[in-house]
XYZ file of C-alpha atoms in Angstrom:
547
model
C 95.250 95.014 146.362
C 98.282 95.083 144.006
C 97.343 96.264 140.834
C 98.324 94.259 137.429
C 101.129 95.707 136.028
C 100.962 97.597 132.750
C 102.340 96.383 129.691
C 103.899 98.920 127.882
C 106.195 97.251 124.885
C 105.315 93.832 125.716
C 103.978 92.129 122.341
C 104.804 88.130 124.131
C 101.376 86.396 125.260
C 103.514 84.283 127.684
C 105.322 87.405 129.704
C 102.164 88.990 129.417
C 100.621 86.176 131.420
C 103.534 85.261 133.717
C 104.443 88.623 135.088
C 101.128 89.601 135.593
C 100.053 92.304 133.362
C 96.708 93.740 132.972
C 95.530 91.563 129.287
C 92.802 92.636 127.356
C 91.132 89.163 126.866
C 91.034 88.430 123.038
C 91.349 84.802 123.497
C 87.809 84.670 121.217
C 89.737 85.069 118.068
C 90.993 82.173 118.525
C 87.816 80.760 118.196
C 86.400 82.178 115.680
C 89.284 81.671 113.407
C 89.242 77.660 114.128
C 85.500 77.858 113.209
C 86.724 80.222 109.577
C 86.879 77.677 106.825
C 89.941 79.979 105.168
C 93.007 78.294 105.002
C 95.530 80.892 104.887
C 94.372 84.298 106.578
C 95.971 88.041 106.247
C 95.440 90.221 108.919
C 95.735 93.950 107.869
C 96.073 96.747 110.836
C 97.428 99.828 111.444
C 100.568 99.584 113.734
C 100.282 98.913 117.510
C 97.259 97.755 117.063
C 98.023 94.376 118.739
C 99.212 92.523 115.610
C 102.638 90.920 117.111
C 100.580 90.048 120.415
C 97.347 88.357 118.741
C 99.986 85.978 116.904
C 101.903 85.402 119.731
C 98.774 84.294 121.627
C 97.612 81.931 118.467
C 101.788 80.265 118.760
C 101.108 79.699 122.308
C 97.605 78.160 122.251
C 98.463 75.604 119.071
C 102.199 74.809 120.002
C 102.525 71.042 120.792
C 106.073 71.022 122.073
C 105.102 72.656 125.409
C 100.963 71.871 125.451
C 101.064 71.475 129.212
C 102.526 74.171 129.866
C 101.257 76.688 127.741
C 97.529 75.738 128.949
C 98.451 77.495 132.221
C 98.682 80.567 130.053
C 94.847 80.733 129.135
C 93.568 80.109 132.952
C 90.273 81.784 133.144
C 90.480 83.533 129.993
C 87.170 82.772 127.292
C 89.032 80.448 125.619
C 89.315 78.358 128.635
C 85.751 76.969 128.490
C 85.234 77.062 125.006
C 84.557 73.543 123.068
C 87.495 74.807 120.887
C 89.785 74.392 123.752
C 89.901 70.924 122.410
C 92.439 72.475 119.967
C 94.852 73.440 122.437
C 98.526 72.239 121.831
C 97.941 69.652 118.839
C 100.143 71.350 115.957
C 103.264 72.052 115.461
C 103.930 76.092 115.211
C 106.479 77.909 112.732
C 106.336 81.450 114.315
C 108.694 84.190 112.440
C 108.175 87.722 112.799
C 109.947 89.744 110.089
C 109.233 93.510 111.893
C 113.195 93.824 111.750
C 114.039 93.422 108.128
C 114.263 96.583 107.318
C 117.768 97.081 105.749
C 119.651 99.017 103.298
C 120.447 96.293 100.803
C 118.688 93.200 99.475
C 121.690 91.432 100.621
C 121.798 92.170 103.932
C 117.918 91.603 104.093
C 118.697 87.751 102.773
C 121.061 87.160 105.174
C 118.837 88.292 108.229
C 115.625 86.250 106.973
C 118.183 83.322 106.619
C 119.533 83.796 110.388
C 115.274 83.653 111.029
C 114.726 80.245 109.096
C 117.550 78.626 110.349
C 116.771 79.764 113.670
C 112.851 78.380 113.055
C 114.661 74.866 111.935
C 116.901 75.309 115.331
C 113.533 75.221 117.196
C 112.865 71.925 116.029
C 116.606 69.842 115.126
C 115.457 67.346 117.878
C 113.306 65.924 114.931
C 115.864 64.629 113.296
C 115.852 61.418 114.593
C 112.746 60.461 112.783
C 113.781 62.084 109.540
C 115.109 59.908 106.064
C 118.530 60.206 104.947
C 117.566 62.537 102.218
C 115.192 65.021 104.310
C 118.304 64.895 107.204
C 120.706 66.239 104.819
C 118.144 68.777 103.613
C 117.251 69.960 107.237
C 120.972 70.181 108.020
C 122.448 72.110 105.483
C 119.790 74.847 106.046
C 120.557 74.489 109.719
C 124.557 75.320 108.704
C 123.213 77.844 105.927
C 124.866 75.487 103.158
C 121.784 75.730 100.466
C 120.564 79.119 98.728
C 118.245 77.073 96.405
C 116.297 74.827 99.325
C 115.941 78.577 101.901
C 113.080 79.438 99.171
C 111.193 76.154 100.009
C 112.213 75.896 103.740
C 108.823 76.889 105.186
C 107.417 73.372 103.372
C 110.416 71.653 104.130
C 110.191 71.926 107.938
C 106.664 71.504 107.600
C 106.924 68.182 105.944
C 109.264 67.423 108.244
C 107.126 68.503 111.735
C 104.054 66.438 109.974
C 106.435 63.041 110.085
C 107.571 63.650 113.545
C 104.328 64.871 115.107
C 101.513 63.097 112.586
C 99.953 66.808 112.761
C 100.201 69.225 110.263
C 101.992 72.312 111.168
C 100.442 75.856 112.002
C 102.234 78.512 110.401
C 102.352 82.252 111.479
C 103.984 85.456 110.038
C 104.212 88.403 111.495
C 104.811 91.607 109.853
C 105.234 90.599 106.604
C 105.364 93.898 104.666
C 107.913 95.044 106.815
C 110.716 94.347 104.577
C 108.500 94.839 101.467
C 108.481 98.810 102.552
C 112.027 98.606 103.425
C 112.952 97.781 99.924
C 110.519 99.576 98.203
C 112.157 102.807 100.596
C 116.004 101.301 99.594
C 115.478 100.479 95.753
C 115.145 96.796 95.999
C 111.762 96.690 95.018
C 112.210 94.320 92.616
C 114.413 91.676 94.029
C 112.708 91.483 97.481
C 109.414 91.006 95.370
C 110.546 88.062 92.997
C 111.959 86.469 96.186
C 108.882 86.649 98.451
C 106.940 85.390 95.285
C 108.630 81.918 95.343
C 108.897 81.733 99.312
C 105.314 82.203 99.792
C 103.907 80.243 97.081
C 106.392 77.319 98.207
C 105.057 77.803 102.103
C 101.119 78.527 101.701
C 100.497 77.387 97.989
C 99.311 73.627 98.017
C 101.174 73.223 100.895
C 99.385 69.741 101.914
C 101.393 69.674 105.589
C 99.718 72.862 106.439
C 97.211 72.956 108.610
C 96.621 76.954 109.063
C 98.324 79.991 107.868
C 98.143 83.066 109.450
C 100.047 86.112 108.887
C 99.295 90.024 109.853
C 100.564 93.250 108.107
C 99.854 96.742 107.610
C 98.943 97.176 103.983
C 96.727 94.793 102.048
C 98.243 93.460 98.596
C 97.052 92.483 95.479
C 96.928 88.823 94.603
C 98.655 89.234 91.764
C 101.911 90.547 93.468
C 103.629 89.441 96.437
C 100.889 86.378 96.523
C 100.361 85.961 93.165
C 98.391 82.561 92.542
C 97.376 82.057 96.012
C 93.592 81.150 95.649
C 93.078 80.036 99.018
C 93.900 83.285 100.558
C 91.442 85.568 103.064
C 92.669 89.238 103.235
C 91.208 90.826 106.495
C 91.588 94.388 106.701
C 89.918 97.396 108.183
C 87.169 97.468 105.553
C 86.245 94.122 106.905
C 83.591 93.010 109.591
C 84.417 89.725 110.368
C 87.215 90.029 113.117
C 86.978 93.721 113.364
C 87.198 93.983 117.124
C 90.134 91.563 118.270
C 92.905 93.930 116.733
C 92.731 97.700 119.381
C 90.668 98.093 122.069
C 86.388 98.223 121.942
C 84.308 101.002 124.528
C 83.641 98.184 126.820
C 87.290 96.989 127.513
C 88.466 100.824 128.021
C 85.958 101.493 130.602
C 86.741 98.381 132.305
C 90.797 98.996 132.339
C 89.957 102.621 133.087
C 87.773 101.609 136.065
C 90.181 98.954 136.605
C 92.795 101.314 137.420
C 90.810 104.139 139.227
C 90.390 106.729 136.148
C 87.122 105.950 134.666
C 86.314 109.534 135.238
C 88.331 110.538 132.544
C 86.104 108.501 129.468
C 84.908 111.354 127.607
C 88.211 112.835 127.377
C 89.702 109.964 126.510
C 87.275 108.969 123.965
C 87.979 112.350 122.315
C 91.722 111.349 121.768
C 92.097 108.160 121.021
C 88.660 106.870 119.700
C 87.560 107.295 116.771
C 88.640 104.087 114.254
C 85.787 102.384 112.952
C 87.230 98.812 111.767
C 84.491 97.113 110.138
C 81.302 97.659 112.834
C 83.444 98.408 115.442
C 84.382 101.445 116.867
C 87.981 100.728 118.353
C 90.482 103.197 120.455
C 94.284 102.889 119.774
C 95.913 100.195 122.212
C 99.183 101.830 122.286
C 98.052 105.237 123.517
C 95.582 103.890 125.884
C 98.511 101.859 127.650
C 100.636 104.848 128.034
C 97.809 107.175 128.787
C 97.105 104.430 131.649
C 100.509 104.645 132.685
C 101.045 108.487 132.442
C 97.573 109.447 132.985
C 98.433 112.612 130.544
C 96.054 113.550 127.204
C 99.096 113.462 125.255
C 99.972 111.899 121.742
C 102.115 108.800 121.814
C 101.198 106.302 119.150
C 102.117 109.209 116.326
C 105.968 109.127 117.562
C 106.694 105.473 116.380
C 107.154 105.239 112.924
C 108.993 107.301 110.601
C 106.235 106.996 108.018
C 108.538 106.913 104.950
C 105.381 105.967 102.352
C 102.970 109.401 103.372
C 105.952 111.360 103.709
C 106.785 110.032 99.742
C 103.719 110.373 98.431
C 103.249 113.872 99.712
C 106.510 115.163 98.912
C 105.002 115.414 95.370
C 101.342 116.631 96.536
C 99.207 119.067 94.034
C 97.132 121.925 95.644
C 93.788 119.626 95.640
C 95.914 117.413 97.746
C 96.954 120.550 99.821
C 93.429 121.590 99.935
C 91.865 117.727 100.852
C 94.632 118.081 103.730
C 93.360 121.055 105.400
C 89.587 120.173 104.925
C 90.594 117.236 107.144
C 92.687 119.404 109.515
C 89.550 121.030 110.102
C 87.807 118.210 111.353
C 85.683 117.709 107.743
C 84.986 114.894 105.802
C 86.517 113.857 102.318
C 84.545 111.647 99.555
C 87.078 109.128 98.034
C 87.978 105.401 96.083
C 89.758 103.257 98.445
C 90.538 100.357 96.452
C 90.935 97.156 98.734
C 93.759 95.744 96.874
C 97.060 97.306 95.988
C 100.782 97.149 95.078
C 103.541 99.225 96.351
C 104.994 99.721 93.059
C 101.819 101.049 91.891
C 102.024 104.037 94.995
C 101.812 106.484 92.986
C 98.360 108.284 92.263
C 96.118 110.201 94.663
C 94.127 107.297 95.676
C 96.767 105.505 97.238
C 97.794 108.552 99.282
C 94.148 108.468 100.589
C 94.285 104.523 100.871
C 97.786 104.603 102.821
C 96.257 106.801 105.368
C 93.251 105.116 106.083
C 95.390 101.818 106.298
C 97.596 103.132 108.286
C 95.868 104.668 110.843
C 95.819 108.738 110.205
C 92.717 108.441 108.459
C 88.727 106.593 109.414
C 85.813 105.876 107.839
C 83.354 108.029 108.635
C 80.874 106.067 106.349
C 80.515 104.210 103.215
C 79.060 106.532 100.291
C 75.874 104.745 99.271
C 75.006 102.890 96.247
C 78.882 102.720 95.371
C 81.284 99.715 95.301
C 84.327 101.142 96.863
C 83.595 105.025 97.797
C 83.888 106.365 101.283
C 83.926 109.495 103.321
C 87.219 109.990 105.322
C 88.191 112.301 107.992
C 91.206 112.708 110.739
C 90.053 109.821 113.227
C 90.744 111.707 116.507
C 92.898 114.815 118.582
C 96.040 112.895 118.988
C 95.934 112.536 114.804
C 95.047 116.113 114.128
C 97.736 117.486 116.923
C 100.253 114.833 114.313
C 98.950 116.169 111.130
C 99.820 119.620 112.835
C 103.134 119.136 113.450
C 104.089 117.196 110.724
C 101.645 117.260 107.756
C 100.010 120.712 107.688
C 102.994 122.716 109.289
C 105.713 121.120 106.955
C 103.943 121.097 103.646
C 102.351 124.021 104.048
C 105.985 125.359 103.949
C 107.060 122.989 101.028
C 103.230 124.536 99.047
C 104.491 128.050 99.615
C 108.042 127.472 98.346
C 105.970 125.655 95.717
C 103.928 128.399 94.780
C 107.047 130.441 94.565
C 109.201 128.544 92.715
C 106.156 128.190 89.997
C 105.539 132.106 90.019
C 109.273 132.402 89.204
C 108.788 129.970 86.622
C 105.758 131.868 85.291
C 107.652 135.323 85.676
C 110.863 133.315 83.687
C 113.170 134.232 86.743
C 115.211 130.739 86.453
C 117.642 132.468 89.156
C 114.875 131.934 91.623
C 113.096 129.053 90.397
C 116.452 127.369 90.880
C 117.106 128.009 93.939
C 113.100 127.204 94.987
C 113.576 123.910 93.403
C 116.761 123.223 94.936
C 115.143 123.761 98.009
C 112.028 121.862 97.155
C 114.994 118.668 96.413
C 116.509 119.016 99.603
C 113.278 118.236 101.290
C 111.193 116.234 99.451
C 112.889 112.949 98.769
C 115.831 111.040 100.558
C 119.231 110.458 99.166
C 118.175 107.264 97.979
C 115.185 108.551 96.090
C 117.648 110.650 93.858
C 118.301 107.634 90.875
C 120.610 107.794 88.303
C 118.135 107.968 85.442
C 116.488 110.872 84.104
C 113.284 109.530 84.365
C 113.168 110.467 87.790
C 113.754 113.648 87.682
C 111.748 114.202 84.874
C 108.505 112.738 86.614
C 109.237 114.802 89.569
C 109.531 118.038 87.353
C 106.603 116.989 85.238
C 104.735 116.101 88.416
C 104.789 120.033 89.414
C 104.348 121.461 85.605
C 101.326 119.826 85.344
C 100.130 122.432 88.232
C 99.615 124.738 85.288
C 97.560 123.084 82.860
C 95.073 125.936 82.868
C 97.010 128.136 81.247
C 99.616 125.694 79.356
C 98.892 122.622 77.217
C 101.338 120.107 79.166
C 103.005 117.484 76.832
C 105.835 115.086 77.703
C 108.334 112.797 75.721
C 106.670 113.631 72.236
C 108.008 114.421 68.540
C 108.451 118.040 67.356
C 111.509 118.714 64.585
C 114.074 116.204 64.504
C 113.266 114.651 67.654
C 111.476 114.018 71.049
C 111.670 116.745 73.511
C 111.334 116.474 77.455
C 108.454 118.509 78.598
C 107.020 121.400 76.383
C 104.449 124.003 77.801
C 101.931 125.497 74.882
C 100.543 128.578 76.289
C 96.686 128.600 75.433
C 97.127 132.672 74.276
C 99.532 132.112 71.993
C 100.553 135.434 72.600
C 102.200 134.251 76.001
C 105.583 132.303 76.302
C 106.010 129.143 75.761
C 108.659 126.833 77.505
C 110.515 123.865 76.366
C 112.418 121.863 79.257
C 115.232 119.426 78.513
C 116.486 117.477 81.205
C 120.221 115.881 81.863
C 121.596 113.876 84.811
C 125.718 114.552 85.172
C 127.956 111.995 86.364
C 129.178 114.588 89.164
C 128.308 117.590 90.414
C 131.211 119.819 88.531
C 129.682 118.435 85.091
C 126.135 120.303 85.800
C 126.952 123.543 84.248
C 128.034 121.355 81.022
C 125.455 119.057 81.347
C 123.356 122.174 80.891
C 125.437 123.561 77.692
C 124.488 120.076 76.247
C 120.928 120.223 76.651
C 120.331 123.672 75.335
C 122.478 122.044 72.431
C 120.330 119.849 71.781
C 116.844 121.881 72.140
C 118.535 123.632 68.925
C 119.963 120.847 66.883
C 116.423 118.963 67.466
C 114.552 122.101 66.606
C 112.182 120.993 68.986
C 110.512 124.633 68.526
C 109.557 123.227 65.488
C 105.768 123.069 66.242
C 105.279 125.885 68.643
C 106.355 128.312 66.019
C 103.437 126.670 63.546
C 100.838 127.214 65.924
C 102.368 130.999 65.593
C 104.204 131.132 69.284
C 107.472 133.192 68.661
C 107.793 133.817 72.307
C 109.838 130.518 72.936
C 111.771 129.926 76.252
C 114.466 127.138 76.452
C 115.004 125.976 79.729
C 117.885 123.180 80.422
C 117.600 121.926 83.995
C 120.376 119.048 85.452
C 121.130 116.889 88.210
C 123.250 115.481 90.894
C 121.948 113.086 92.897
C 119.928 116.299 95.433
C 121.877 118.943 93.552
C 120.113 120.764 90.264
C 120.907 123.743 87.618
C 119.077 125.843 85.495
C 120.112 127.275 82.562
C 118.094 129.426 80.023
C 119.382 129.823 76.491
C 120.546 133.536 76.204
């Protein structure tokens, strides 16, 4: 007997079907989700987790255009003999996936979700014949990208539009929407890619009467009141959740049948040991991706940890304290970890030590071990499984364990007021930590950073930032509690190139001086007063103590 092939990168229900690959049957969803009162649904899963695929089966099951043909697809699948197989090819789909916007500029992102739409409205220009004057001149200048104004609405327009032709309200389905929502918040467009996402998806899934279901899938759940701010008739489904927790990775059941399937169900306990281990809702659910390639291979090896860059942890932890450090390597060695995992977030709001926590348990690296009792939102979290810890090995524990002891280095030289060295730690601690496109223009940034690692000595320094002292408001001070010790004051300058950092320095000790900003250390009685000036260049930094 030929054996079904495997489908290693195939996320399309159809070619799944068609070229006969071995399919996980998760044609129940469908079901259940017909039978879900929710009008507008967010799916939130780690990646590879069968987000892109789930969709893709929902497009093919609803679309009208090719009903006949697409009911082939779902021969002797549960679905099949289901009462809601009545459902089958009576809407209209709008299917976009938006896993490639992730580019450099806000402008380059417009123009690719633009080529998307107008491909969506390419889909469906046979329509036009049924349309009004008015809506044909709409659907045809976004279909020759003539209108900037009517792109923001274009989800409802088409919709409208498909509910005239068809008489059935349209079924609309997003994949991957936070994809470009991470790309800008990595690229600086934050803000722009926000405001414009606000007005596309109110216009598309906001009192959208043409609608008949939304559905959209993601990695990272959001608060209402950003990117879907006002939508009331939202359902966020994430891994906290129990409702569809098994139809998104792969259950005990299905492994042992694919692994018997295939002739290597003598390997369970082994496998179950590297790639087990999520618990989403009441489900305990192995990683699709690996088992696929661990079917194909039929090596203990890790593969789902090689496909994303993971930008956001690598951000966060660029920055991370010593009880961060510390939390790490309690997971590393296979412990558990008590924290707040809030269910709703922002990106802009990434960064405190919750959302570290929360990003890895959304994303995968982390699990719920179990819910702390009697709490609303408190959990115990550990490293879900081998092929994680072997990741957090290579590039967690091994890499920051490096960037904590140049840390601890660079803050000894601090302590020991050896700026040679803490220069050079800290321009090695900048080379590492953040991209070239983290390094801003404004001093803010740098000053956060800075402040970020001062605040590691609060037990022996009172820590204040951006506060009055003399004739005006210094950067960062550092009160020793013995006031017998040395105190530091840290002003902070950002030079238009990198030959202007030795002046930039010069101008900030200036200043220290001409501010008096010593002013209040030397009330408390501390004479032993350290002025520190420390500039930047995009990655590049000098230090300068006044002689």
């Amino acid at each position: 007997m030929k054996l079904k092939g495997i489908p290693i990168g195939i996320s399309d229900f159809k070619k799944m079907i068609e070229e006969n690959c071995y399919y996980f049957d998760k044609t129940k969803f469908i079901e259940d989700v017909i039978k879900d009162s929710a009008e507008i649904k967010l799916f939130t899963r780690p990646r590879r987790f069968g987000k892109t695929l789930n969709m893709s089966m929902f497009k093919y099951f609803f679309d009208v255009k090719n009903a006949d043909e697409n009911r082939k697809l779902f021969k002797d699948l549960y679905i099949e003999k289901s009462e809601i197989f009545k459902y089958q090819g009576q809407n209209p789909v709008i299917f976009l996936s938006l896993k490639d916007l992730k580019f450099r500029t806000f402008k380059e992102m417009e123009n690719y979700f633009r080529k998307l739409i107008i491909e969506a409205f390419g889909d469906y220009r046979f329509i036009r014949e049924k349309l009004d004057e008015l809506e044909l001149n709409i659907f045809n200048k976004i279909l020759k990208n003539e209108d900037v104004e009517d792109f923001k609405d274009s989800l409802k327009i088409l919709s409208k539009c498909l509910y005239e032709y068809y008489n059935q309200k349209t079924v609309l389905i997003i994949d991957e929407y936070d994809t470009p929502i991470v790309a800008a918040y990595e690229y600086g467009y934050y803000d722009e890619a926000i405001s414009f996402f606000r007005v596309f998806y109110a216009s598309a899934l906001k009192d959208n009467t043409f609608l008949q279901m939304g559905l959209m899938t993601g990695i990272l759940r959001v608060a209402k009141e950003g990117i879907f701010s006002g939508l009331n008739n939202l359902l966020v489904d994430s891994i906290l959740d129990k409702n569809y927790s098994e139809y998104f990775g792969l259950t005990e059941r299905e492994i042992e049948q694919a692994l018997r399937y295939y002739e290597i169900e003598y390997k369970l306990a082994d496998v179950k040991d590297w790639y087990d281990g999520y618990k989403f809702g009441n489900s305990e659910i192995y990683n699709p991706w690996s088992i696929i390639n661990y079917i194909r291979n039929k090596n203990l090896e890790p593969y789902w940890i090689n496909t994303s860059d993971n930008y956001l942890i690598k951000n966060l932890l660029s920055t991370a304290d010593e009880e961060i450090f510390e939390d790490l390597k309690t997971l590393f060695n296979y412990q558990i970890i008590e924290k707040n995992v809030s269910k709703n977030s922002t990106l802009v709001n990434l960064r405190s030590k919750k959302d570290l926590w929360q990003l890895l348990l959304f994303s995968g690296y982390l699990t719920i071990d179990r819910k702390v009792e009697n709490t609303m939102s408190s959990y115990f979290l550990r490293i879900v499984n081998k092929e994680i810890h072997s990741f957090f090995r290579s590039s967690f524990i091994e890499d920051f364990s490096i960037k904590e002891s140049v840390f601890y280095n660079m803050m000894q030289s601090f302590l020991k007021k050896d700026f040679k060295n803490y220069e050079k730690y800290l321009q090695s601690l900048m080379l590492t930590s953040f991209s070239y496109f983290d390094a801003a223009q404004e001093e803010k940034f740098y000053h956060n950073f800075i402040l970020g690692m001062i605040l590691s000595l609060d037990k022996q320094f009172y820590v204040s930032s951006n506060a009055e002292s003399g004739l005006g408001r210094y950067d960062i001070i550092l009160e020793p509690k013995n006031v017998v010790n040395t105190a530091f004051i840290m002003e902070f300058k950002v030079a238009k190139n990198e030959e202007d950092l030795e002046k930039e320095c010069d101008l900030a000790l200036e200043q220290i001086k001409e501010k008096a900003y010593d002013t209040k250390l030397r009330e408390r009685g501390i004479n032993d007063i350290a002025e520190i000036a420390v500039t930047f260049y995009g990655k590049k930094v000098r230090v300068k103590v006044s002689s």
